[in-house]
CSV table of C-alpha atoms in Angstrom, one decimal:
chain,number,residue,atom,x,y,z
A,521,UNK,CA,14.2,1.8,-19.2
A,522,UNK,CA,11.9,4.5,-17.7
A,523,UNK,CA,9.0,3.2,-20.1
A,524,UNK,CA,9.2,-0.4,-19.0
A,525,UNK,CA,9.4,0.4,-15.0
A,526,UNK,CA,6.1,2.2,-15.8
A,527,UNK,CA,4.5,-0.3,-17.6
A,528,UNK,CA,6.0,-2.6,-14.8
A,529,UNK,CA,4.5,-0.6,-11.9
A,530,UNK,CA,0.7,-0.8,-13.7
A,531,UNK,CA,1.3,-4.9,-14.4
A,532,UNK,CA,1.9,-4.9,-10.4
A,533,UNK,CA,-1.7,-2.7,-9.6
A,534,UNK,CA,-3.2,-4.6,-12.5
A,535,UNK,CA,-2.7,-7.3,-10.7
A,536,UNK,CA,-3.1,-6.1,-6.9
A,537,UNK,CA,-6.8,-5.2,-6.7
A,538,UNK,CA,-7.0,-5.2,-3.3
A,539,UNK,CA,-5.1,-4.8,-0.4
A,540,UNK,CA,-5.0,-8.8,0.5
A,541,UNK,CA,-4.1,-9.2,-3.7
A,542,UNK,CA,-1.1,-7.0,-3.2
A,543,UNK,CA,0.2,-9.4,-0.2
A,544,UNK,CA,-0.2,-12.3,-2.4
A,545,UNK,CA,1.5,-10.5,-5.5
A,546,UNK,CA,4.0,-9.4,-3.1
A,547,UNK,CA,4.4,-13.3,-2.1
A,548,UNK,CA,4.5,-14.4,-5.9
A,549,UNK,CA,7.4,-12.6,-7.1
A,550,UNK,CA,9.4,-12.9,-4.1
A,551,UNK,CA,8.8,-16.9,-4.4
A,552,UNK,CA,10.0,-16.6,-8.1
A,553,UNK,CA,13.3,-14.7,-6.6
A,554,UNK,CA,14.4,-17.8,-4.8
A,555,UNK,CA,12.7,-16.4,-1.2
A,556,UNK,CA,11.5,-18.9,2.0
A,557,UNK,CA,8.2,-18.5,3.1
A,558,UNK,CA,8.3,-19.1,6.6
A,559,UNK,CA,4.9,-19.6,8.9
A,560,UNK,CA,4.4,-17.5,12.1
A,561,UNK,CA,3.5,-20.9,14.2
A,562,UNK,CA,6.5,-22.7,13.2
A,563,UNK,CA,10.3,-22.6,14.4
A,564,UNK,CA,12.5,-21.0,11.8
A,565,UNK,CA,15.7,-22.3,10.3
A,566,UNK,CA,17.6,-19.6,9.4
A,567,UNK,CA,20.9,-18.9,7.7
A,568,UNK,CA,23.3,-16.5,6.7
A,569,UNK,CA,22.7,-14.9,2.7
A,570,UNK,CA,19.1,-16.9,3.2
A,571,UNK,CA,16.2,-14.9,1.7
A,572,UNK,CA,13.0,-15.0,3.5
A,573,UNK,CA,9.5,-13.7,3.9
A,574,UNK,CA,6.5,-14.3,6.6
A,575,UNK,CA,2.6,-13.0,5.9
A,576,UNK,CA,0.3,-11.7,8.6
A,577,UNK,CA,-3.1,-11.5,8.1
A,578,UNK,CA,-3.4,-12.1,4.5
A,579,UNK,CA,-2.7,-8.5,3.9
A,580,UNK,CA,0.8,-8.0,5.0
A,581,UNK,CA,4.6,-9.2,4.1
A,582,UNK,CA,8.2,-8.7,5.8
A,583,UNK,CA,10.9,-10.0,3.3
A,584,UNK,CA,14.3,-10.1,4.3
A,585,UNK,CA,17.7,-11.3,3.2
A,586,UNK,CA,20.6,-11.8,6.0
A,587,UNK,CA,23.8,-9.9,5.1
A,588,UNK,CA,27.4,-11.2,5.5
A,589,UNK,CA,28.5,-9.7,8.3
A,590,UNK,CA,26.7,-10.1,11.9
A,591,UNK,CA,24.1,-8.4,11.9
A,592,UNK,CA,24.8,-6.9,15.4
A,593,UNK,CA,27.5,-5.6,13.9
A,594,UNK,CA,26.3,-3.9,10.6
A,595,UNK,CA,22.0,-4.0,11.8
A,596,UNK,CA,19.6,-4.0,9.2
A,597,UNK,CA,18.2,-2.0,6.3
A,598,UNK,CA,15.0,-1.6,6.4
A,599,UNK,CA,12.4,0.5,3.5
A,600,UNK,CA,8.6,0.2,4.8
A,601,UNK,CA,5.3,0.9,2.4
A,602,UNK,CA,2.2,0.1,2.8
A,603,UNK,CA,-0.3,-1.7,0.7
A,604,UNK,CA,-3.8,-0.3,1.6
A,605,UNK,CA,-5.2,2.5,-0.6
A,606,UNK,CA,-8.6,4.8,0.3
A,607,UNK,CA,-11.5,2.5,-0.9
A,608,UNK,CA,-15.2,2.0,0.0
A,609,UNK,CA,-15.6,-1.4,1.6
A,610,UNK,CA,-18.9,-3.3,1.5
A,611,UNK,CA,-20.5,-3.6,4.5
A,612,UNK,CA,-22.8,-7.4,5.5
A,613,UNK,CA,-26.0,-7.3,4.1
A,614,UNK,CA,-25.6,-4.9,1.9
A,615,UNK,CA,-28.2,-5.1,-0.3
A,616,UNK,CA,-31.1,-2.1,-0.5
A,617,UNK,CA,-33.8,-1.9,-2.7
A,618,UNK,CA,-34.5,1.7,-4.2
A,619,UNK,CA,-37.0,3.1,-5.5
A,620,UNK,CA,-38.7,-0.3,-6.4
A,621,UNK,CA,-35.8,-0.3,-9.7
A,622,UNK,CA,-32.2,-0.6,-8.6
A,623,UNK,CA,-30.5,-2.8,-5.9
A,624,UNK,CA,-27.6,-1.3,-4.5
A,625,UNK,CA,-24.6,-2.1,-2.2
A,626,UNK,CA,-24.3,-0.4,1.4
A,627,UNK,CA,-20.8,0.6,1.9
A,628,UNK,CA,-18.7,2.7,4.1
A,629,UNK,CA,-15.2,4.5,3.5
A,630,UNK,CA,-12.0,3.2,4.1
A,631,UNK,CA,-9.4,6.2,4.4
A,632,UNK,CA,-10.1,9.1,3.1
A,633,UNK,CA,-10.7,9.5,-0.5
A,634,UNK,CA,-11.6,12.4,-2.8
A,635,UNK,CA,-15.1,11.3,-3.6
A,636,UNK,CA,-16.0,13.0,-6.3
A,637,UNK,CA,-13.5,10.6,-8.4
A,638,UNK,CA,-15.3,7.8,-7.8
A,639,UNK,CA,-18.5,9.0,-9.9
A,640,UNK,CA,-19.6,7.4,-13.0
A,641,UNK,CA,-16.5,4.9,-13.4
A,642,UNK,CA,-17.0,1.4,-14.3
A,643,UNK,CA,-16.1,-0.2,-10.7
A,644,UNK,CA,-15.4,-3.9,-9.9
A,645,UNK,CA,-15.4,-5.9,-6.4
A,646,UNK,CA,-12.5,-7.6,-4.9
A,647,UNK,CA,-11.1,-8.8,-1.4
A,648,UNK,CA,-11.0,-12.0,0.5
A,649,UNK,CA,-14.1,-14.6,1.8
A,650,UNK,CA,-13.5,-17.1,4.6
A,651,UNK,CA,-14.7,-20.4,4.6
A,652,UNK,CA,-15.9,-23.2,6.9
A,653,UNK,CA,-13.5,-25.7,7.3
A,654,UNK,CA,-13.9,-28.8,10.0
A,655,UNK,CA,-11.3,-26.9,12.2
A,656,UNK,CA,-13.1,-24.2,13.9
A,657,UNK,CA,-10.3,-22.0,14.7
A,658,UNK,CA,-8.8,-22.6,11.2
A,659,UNK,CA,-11.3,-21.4,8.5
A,660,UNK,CA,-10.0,-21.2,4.9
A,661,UNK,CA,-9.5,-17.9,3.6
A,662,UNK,CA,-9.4,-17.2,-0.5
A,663,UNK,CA,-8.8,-14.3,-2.9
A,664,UNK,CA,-11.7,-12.8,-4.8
A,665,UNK,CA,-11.5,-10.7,-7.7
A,666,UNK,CA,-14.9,-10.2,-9.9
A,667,UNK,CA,-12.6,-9.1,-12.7
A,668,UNK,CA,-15.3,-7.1,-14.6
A,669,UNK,CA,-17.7,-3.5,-14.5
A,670,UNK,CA,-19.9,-4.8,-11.9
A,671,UNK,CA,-21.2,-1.8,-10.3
A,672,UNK,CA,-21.9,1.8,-10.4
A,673,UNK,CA,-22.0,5.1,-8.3
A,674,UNK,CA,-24.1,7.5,-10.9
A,675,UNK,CA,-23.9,11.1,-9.8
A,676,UNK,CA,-26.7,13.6,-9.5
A,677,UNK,CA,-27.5,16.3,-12.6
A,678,UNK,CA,-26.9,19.8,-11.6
A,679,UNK,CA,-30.8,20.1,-12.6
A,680,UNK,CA,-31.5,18.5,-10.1
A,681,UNK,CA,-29.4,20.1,-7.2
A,682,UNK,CA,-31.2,22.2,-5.1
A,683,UNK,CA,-28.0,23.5,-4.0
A,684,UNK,CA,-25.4,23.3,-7.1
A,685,UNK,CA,-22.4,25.5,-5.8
A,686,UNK,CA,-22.0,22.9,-2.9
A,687,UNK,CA,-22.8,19.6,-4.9
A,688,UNK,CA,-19.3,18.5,-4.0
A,689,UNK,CA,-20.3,18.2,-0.3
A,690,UNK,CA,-20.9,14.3,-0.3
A,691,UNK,CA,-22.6,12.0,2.5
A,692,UNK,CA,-20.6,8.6,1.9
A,693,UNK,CA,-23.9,7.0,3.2
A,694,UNK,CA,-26.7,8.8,1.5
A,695,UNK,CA,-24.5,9.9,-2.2
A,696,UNK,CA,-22.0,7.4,-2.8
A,697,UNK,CA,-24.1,3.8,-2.7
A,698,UNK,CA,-23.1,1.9,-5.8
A,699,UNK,CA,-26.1,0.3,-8.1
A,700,UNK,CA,-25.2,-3.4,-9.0
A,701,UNK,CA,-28.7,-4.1,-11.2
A,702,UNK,CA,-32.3,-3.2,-11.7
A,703,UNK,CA,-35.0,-5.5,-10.1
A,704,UNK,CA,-36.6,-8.4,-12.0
A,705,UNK,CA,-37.4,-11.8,-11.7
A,706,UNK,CA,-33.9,-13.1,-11.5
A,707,UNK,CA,-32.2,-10.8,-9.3
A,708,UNK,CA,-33.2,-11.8,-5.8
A,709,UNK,CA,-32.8,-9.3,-3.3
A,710,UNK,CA,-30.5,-11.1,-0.4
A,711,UNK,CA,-28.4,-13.5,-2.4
A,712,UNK,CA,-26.7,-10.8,-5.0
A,713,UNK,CA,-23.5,-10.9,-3.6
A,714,UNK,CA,-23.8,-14.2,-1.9
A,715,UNK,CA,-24.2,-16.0,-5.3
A,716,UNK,CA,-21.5,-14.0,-7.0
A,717,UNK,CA,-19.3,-14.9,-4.6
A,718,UNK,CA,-20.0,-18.7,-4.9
A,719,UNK,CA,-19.6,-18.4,-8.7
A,720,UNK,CA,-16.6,-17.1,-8.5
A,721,UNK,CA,-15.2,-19.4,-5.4
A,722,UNK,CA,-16.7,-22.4,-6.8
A,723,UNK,CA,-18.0,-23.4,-3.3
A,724,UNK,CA,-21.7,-23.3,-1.4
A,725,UNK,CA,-22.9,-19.6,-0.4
A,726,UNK,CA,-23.7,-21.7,3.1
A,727,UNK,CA,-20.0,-22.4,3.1
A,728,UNK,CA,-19.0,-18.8,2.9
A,729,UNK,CA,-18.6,-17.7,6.7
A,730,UNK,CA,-17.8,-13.8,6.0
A,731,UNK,CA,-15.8,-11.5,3.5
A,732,UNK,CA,-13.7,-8.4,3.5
A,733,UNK,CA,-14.6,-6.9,-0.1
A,734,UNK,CA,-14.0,-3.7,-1.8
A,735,UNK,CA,-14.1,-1.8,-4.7
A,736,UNK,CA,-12.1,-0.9,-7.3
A,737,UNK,CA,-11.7,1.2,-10.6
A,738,UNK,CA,-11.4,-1.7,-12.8
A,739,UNK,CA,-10.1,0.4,-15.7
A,740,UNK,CA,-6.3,-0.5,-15.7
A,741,UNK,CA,-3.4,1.9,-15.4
A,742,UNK,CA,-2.2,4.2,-18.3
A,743,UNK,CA,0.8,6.2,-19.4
A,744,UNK,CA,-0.2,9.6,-21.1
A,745,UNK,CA,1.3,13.3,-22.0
A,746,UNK,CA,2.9,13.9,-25.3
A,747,UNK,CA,5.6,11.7,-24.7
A,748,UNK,CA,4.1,9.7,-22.7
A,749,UNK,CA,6.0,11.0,-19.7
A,750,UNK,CA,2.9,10.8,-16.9
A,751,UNK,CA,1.4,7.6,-15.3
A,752,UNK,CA,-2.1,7.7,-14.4
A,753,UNK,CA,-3.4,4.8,-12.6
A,754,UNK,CA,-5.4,3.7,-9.2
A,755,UNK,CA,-3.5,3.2,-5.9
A,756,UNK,CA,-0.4,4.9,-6.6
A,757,UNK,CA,-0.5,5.8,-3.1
A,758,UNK,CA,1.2,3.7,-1.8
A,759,UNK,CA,1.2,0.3,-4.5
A,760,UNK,CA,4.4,2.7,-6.3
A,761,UNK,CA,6.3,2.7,-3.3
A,762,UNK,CA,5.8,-0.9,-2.9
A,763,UNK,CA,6.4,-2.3,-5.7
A,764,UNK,CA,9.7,0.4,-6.2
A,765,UNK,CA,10.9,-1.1,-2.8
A,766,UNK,CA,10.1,-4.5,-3.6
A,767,UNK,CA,12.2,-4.4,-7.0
A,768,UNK,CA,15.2,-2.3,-4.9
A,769,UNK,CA,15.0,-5.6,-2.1
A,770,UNK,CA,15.3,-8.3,-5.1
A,771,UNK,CA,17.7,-6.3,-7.6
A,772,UNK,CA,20.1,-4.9,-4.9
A,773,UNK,CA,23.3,-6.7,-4.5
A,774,UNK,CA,24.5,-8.9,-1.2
A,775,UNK,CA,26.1,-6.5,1.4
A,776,UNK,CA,27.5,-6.5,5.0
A,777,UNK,CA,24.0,-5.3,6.8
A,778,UNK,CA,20.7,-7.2,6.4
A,779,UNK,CA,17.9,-5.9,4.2
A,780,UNK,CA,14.5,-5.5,4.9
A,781,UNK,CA,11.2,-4.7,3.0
A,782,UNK,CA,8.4,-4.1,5.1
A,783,UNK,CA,4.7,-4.3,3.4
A,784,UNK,CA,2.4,-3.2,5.7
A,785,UNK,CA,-1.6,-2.5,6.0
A,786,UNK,CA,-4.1,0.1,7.6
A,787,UNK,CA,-1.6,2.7,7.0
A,788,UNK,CA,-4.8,4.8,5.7
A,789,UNK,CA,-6.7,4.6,9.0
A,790,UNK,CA,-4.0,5.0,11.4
A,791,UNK,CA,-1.3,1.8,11.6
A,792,UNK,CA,-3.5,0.1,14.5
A,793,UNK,CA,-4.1,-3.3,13.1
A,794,UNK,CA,-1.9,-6.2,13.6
A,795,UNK,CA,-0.6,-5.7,10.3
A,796,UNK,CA,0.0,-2.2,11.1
A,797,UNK,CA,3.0,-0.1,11.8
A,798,UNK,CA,2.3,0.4,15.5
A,799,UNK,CA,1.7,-3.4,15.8
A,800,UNK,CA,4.5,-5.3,17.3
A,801,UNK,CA,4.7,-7.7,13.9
A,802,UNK,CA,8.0,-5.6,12.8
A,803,UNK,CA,9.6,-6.1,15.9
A,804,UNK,CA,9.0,-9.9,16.6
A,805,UNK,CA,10.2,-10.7,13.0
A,806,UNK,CA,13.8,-8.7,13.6
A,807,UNK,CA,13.9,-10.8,17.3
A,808,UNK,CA,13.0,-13.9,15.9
A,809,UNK,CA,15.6,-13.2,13.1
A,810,UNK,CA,18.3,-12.9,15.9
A,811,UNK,CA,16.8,-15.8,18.1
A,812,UNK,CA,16.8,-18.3,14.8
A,813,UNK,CA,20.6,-16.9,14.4
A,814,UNK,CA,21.3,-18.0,17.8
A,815,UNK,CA,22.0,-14.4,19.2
A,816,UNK,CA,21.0,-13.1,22.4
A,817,UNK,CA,18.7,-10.1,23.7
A,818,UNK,CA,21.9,-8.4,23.9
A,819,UNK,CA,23.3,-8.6,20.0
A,820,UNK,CA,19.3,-7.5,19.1
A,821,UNK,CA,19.6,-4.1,20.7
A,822,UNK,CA,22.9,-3.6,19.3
A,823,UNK,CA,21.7,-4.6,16.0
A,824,UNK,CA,18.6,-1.8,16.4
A,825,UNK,CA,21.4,1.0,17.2
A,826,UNK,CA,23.5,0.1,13.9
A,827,UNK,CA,19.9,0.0,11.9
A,828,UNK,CA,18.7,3.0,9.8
A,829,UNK,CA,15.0,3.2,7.9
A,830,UNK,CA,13.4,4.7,5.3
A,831,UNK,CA,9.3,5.0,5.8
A,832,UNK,CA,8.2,4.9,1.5
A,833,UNK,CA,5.3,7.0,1.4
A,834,UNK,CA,4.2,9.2,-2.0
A,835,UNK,CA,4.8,13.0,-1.6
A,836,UNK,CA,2.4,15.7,-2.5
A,837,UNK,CA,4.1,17.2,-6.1
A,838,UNK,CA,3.3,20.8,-6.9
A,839,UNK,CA,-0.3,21.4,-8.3
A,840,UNK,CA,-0.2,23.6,-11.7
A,841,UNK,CA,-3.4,25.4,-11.2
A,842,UNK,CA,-3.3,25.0,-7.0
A,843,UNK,CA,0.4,26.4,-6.8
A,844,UNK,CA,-1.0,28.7,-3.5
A,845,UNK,CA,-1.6,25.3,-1.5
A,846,UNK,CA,2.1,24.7,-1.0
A,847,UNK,CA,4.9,25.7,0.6
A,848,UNK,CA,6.7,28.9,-0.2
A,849,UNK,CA,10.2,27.7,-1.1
A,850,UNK,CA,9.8,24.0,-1.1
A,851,UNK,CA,7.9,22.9,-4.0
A,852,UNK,CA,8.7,19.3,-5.4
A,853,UNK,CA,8.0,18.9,-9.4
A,854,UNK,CA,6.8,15.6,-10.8
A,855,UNK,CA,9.4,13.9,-12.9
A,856,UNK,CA,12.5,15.5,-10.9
A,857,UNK,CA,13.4,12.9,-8.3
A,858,UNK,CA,11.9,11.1,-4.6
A,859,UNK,CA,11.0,13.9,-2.4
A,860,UNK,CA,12.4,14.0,1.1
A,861,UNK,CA,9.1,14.6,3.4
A,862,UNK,CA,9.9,17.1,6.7
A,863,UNK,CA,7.1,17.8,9.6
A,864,UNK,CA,8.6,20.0,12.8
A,865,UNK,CA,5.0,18.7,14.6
A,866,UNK,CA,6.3,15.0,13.6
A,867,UNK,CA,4.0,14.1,10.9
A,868,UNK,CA,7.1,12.3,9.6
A,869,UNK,CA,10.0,11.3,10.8
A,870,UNK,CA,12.8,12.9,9.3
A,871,UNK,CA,15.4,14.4,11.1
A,872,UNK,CA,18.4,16.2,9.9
A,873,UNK,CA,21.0,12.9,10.9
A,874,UNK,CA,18.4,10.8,9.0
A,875,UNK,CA,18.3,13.6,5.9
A,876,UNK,CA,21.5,13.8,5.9
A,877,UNK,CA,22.3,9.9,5.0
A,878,UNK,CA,19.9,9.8,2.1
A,879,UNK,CA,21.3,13.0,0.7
A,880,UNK,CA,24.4,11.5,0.7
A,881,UNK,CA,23.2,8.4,-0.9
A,882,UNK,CA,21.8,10.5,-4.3
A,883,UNK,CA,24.6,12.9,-4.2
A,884,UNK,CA,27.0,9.7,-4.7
A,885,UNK,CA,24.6,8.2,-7.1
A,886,UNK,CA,24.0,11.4,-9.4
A,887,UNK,CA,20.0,10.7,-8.4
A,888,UNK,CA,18.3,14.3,-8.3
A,889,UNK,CA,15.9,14.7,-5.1
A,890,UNK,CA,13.5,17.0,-3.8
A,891,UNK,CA,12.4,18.6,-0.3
A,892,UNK,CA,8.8,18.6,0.9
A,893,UNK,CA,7.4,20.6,3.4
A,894,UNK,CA,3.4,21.9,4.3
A,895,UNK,CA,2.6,25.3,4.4
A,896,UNK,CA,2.7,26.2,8.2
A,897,UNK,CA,-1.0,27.2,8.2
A,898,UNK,CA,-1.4,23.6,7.8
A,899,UNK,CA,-1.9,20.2,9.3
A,900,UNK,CA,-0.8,18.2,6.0
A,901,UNK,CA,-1.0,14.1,6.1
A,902,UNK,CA,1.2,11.6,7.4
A,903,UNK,CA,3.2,8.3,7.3
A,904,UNK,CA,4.2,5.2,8.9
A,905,UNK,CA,7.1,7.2,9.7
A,906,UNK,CA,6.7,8.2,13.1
A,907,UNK,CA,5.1,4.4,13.7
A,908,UNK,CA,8.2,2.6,12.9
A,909,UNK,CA,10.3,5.9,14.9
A,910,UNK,CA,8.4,5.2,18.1
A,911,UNK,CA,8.4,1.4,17.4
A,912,UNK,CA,12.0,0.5,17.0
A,913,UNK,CA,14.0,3.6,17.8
A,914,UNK,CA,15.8,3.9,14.6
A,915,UNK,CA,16.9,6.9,12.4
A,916,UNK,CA,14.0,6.8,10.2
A,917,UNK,CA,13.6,8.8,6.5
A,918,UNK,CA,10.7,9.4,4.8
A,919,UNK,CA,11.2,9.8,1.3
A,920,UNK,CA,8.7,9.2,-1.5
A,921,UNK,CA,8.0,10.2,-4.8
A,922,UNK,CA,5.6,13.2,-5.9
A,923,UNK,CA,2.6,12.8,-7.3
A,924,UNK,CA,-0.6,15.0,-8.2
A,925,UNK,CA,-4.5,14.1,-7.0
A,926,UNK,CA,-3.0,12.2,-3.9
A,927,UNK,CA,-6.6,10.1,-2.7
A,928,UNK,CA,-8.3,10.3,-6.1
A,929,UNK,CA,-9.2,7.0,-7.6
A,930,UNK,CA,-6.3,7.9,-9.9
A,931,UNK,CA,-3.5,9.2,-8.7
A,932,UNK,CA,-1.0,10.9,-11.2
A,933,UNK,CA,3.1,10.4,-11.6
A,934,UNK,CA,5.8,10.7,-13.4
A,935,UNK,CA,7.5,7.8,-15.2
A,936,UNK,CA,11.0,9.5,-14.9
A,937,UNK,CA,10.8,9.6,-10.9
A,938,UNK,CA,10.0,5.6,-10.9
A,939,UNK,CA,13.9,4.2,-11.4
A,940,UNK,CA,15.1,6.7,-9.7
A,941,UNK,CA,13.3,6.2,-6.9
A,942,UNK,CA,14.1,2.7,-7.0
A,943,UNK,CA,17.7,3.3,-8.0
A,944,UNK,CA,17.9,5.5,-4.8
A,945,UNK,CA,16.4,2.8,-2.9
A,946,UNK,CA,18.5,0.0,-4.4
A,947,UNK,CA,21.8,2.3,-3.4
A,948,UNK,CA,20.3,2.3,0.2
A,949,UNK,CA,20.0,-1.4,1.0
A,950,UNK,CA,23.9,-1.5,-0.4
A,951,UNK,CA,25.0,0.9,2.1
C-alpha cells in the first residue's frame, strides 16, 4: 500500500509540470470523482451531500463537499496546500545571443530555490500562453508542456573559477541562463520560443498574445534506498501535500461538517496574488456556499466559529550530515509520521487548542507524528498558515510531512510518511 501511494504521488508531479498543470490535474480527478465544476460569473445551485469545485486563475482550485448536518451547526473542514514550487520563469524576449555560438533564455527566479540543483540536468519548458480571441476581455488561455530535454544550465569548471571556495555564490542573472541551441542557419534568433510554442499549440505565433512559462526537471520521479523506502522527485514541496489532501477529500467518508480542499498558488512568494492565501478567494467561496444554501450573514459567522483548519505544508526532516542545523530536542525523522510545525514569532500557526485536536486525531488512529520546531537563533520558513489564521479566524494546524533538500529541484521523502499522512488527513475531514 505504501509502494503504490508513492508511485501514485510521482504519476500526480509526472503529470503536474507546472503550477497551472497541477490546477488542471487537480480538476481532472475531481471530475472523474463525480465533482461540479462551478464558474465564478455564474449563480450557483447548490445542494446538500453535492460535491463541487471552482478555479481561479488557471492556477488554483477550492473543492468542497456539503456535509449532512447545517453547516452552521457543524462548520467546515478545511486542509489547504499549495501548488506552486521554486522555479525559474522565462521572462518576454528572452532570447540572447552569446558568444556568437549559443542562444539562451533570460529568466528570473520564482521563490527561492537551491541553485546549485539546477546545474547540468536535462530541463524542459512548461506553463500557460493566451490567445487572441474576437472578445477582447476574454482571450483564450491553454496549457503548454514541451514534454522533452529542451534546454540547459551548464555550470562552470573549477579551472576556471577564479574564486573556487565561493563558486556556490550564484547571480540568477549572470550564472543560471539556460542554453536552448547553438546558432546556425535555422535557428533564428527572436522566433525560438515563439515557434515552439506554435508547434506545440497548433495556432499562429501572431495569435499568441503572451505566456507564463517555466522550467522544469523533466527527469520523472523515483523511489530509491535499499528497499526502496525514499522518494526522490521534483516539487515535493508542496505537490505531496496536495495530492495527500486531495486523495483524503475524495476517499474520506460523508460526515456532519463540510469538507474542504483548498489548492492554492504564490504560496512561494508571499500568498499575494488572487489565487493566494491572503486573497479573499477562500472567503467568497465559503459565503457564496452559505448564500447558494439560502443562509444568512448570520449562519456564516457561526459556521466560521464551529470551523477548524489544517495549513499542509512539508516539514524540514532531520539532515544526517547537517544534524547541528536543528533544533535541540525536536528533531522529526523521515519515514516516522506528518510533523506538527510550531513558530512562537508566528511563522505558523499552530497553537496549543489547534495541536491539541490533531494529536488527538493520530492518537485515536494509531498514526505516529512528529513535532517541528527552528533552532531559536533562527528565522526558519513559513506557511499559508498564518494567511488562512488572519483570513478567516479559525483554529488553524500546520502539519506536513518531513522531507530532506527542501527547495532543491528534488526534494527527498519517505514513502512510509505518504498514507499516513493522508490517513491522518482522511481522519480529519471525518471529525
Amino acid at each position: 500500500m505504501c509502494k503504490e501511494k508513492a508511485l501514485e504521488l510521482i504519476d500526480f508531479i509526472g503529470a503536474s509540470p507546472s503550477v497551472f498543470h497541477v490546477a488542471d490535474n487537480i480538476k481532472k480527478i475531481l471530475l472523474q470523482n463525480n465533482y461540479t465544476e462551478l464558474k465564478e460569473p455564474e449563480k450557483w445551485d447548490i445542494k446538500k451531500h453535492g460535491k463541487y469545485f471552482v478555479t481561479k486563475n488557471s492556477s488554483a482550485v477550492i473543492a468542497f463537499e456539503i456535509g449532512e448536518d447545517d453547516i452552521e451547526n457543524y462548520g467546515f473542514r478545511l486542509i489547504g496546500a499549495h501548488n506552486d514550487s521554486p522555479a525559474f520563469k522565462i521572462k518576454p524576449d528572452p532570447e540572447i545571443e552569446a558568444e556568437s555560438t549559443y542562444i539562451k533564455l533570460n529568466t528570473e527566479t520564482y521563490g527561492s530555490s537551491i541553485y546549485s540543483t539546477w546545474f547540468d540536468r536535462p530541463l524542459s519548458i512548461a506553463g500557460k500562453a493566451v490567445l487572441k480571441t474576437k472578445d477582447l476581455l476574454k482571450p483564450e488561455v491553454r496549457l503548454v508542456d514541451i514534454k522533452r530535454p529542451l534546454v540547459i544550465i551548464p555550470s562552470l569548471a573549477p579551472h576556471l573559477a577564479r574564486d573556487a571556495a565561493n563558486i556556490c555564490k550564484y547571480n540568477p542573472q549572470v550564472d543560471l541562463l539556460p542554453v536552448i541551441g547553438l546558432i546556425n542557419e535555422n535557428l533564428e534568433k527572436g522566433n525560438i520560443l515563439m515557434g515552439l510554442l506554435s508547434e506545440n499549440l497548433n495556432a499562429p505565433a501572431d495569435e499568441i498574445l503572451d505566456f507564463e512559462l517555466y522550467l522544469y526537471d523533466c527527469s520523472g520521479g523515483q523511489l530509491l534506498g535499499i528497499n526502496e523506502e525514499f522518494i526522490s522527485a521534483c516539487k515535493l514541496d508542496d505537490l505531496y501535500m496536495v495530492n495527500s489532501v486531495l486523495r483524503a477529500l475524495i476517499n474520506s467518508g460523508t460526515t456532519k461538517p463540510s469538507k474542504v480542499g483548498v489548492f492554492l498558488d504564490n504560496e512561494e512568494v508571499g500568498s499575494k496574488a488572487s489565487g493566494g492565501a491572503e486573497s479573499s478567494f477562500l472567503q467568497n467561496v465559503l459565503r457564496r456556499v452559505m448564500i447558494a444554501l439560502n443562509k444568512g450573514e448570520e449562519n456564516y459567522y457561526r459556521s466560521i466559529s464551529n470551523s477548524i483548519m489544517i495549513s499542509a505544508d512539508l516539514a524540514h526532516g532531520v539532515h544526517h550530515n547537517y544534524g547541528s542545523a536543528h533544533d535541540l530536542t525536536n528533531r522529526p525523522s523521515l519515514g516516522k509520521g506528518p510533523v506538527i510545525k510550531y513558530s512562537s514569532n508566528k511563522r505558523y500557526s499552530t497553537d496549543s487548542f489547534a495541536a491539541s485536536v490533531y494529536i488527538g486525531i493520530c492518537e485515536e488512529n494509531n498514526i505516529p507524528f512528529q513535532k517541528f520546531v527552528n533552532r531559536s537563533d533562527l528565522m526558519g520558513g513559513s506557511s499559508m498558515g498564518p494567511a488562512f489564521s488572519k483570513e478567516l479566524s479559525v483554529p488553524v494546524i500546520d502539519v506536513g510531512a518531513p522531507v530532506l533538500s527542501m527547495h532543491s529541484i528534488r526534494e527527498l521523502g519517505a514513502v512510509e510518511d505518504i498514507s499516513l499522512t493522508e490517513k491522518s488527513f482522511i481522519k480529519f475531514f471525518e471529525l
